[in-house]
Short mmCIF file of C-alpha atoms in Angstrom, two decimals:
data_model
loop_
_atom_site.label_atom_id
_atom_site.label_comp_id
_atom_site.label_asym_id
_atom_site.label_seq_id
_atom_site.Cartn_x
_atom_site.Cartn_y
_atom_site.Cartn_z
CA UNK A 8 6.39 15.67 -23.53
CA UNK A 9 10.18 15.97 -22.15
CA UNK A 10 12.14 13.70 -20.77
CA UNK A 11 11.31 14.88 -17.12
CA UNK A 12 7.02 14.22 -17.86
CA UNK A 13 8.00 11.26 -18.74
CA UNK A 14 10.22 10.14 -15.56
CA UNK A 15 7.45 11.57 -13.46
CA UNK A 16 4.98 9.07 -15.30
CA UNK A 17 6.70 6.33 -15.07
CA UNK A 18 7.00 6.79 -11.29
CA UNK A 19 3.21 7.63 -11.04
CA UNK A 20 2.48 4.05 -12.67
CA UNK A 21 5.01 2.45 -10.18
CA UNK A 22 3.06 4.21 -7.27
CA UNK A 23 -0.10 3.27 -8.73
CA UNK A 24 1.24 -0.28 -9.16
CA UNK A 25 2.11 -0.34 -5.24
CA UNK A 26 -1.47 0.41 -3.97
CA UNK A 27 -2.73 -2.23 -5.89
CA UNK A 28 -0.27 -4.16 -3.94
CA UNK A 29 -1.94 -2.40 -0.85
CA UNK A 30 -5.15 -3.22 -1.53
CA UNK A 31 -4.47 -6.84 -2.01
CA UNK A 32 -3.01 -6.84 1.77
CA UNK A 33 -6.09 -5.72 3.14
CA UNK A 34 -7.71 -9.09 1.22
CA UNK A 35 -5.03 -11.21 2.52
CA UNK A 36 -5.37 -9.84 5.80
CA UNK A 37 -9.41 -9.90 5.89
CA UNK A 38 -8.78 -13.45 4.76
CA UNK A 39 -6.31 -14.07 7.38
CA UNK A 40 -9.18 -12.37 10.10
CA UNK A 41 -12.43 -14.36 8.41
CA UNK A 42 -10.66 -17.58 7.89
CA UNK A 43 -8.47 -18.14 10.76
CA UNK A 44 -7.55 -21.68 9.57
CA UNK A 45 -6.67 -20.88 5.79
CA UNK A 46 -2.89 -20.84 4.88
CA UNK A 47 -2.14 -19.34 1.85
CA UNK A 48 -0.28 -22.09 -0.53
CA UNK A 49 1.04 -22.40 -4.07
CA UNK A 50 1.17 -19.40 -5.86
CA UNK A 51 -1.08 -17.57 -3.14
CA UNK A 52 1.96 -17.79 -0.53
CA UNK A 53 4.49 -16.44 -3.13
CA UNK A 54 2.29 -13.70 -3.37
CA UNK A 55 1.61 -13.23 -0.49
CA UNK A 56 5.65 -13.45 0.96
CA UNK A 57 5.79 -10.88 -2.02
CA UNK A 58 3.09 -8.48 -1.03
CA UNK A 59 4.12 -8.65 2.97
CA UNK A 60 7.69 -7.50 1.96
CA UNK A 61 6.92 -4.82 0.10
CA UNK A 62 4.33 -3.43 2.47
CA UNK A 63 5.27 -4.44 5.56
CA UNK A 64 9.11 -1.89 5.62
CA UNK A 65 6.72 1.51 5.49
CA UNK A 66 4.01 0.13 7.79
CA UNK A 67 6.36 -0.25 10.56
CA UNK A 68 7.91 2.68 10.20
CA UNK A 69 4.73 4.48 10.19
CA UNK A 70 3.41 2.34 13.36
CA UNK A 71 6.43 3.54 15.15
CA UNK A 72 4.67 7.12 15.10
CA UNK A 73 1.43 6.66 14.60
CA UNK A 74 -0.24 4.76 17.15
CA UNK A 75 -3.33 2.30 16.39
CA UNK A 76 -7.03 4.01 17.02
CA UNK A 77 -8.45 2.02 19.45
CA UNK A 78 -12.32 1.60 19.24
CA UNK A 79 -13.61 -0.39 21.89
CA UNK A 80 -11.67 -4.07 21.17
CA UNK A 81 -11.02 -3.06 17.56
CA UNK A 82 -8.01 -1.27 16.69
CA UNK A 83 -7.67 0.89 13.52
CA UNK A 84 -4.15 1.15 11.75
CA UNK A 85 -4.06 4.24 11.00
CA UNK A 86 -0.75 4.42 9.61
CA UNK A 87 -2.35 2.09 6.07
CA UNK A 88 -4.29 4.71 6.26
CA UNK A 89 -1.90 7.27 6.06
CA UNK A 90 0.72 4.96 3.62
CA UNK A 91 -2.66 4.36 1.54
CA UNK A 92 -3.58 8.63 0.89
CA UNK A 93 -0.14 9.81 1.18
CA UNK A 94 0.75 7.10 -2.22
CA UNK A 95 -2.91 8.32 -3.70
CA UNK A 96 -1.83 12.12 -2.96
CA UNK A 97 1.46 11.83 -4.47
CA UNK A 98 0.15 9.77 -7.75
CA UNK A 99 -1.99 13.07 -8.13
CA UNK A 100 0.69 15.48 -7.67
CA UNK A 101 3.45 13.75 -10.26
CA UNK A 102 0.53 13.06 -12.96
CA UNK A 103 -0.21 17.31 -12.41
CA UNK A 104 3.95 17.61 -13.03
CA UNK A 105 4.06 15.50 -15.88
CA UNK A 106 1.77 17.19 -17.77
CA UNK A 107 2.81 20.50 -16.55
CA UNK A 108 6.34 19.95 -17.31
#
């Protein structure tokens, strides 16, 4: 494997790493929306400060062009959605490089 497969791995993991980070938004936010009371403390509100900076620079940016689907009261963020398959896409596409490089 050259030097290049790997670089493209490494980044792969990384991306991989971030939607675990995604996916534990959507639990702190479904927490947030169940539990209206709870406030995240200890170690749960360092990660939490954690996973809301990470997340929270490309979810704005996407909001600014995609616009919430509204379903009756409920609104669907659509740009997770996009953020979520766009990261999934791309881990597919640099795991296909690295072993094609």
């Amino acid at each position: 494997m050259t030097a290049i497969g790997v670089a493209l791995r490494i980044i792969a993991y990384l991306l991989q790493a971030y939607t675990v980070v995604l996916l534990i938004r959507v639990v702190l936010d479904w927490a947030r929306i169940l539990a209206r009371d709870w406030r995240p403390s200890g170690i749960i509100l360092v990660l939490a400060n954690f996973v809301y900076a990470i997340t929270d620079p490309p979810l704005r940016y996407l909001g600014r062009y995609i616009p919430p689907l509204r379903l009756g009261t409920i609104a669907l963020d659509l740009g997770f959605l996009v953020l979520f398959f766009g990261v999934s896409f791309l881990i597919r596409i640099l795991f296909y490089l690295s072993y094609t490089v």
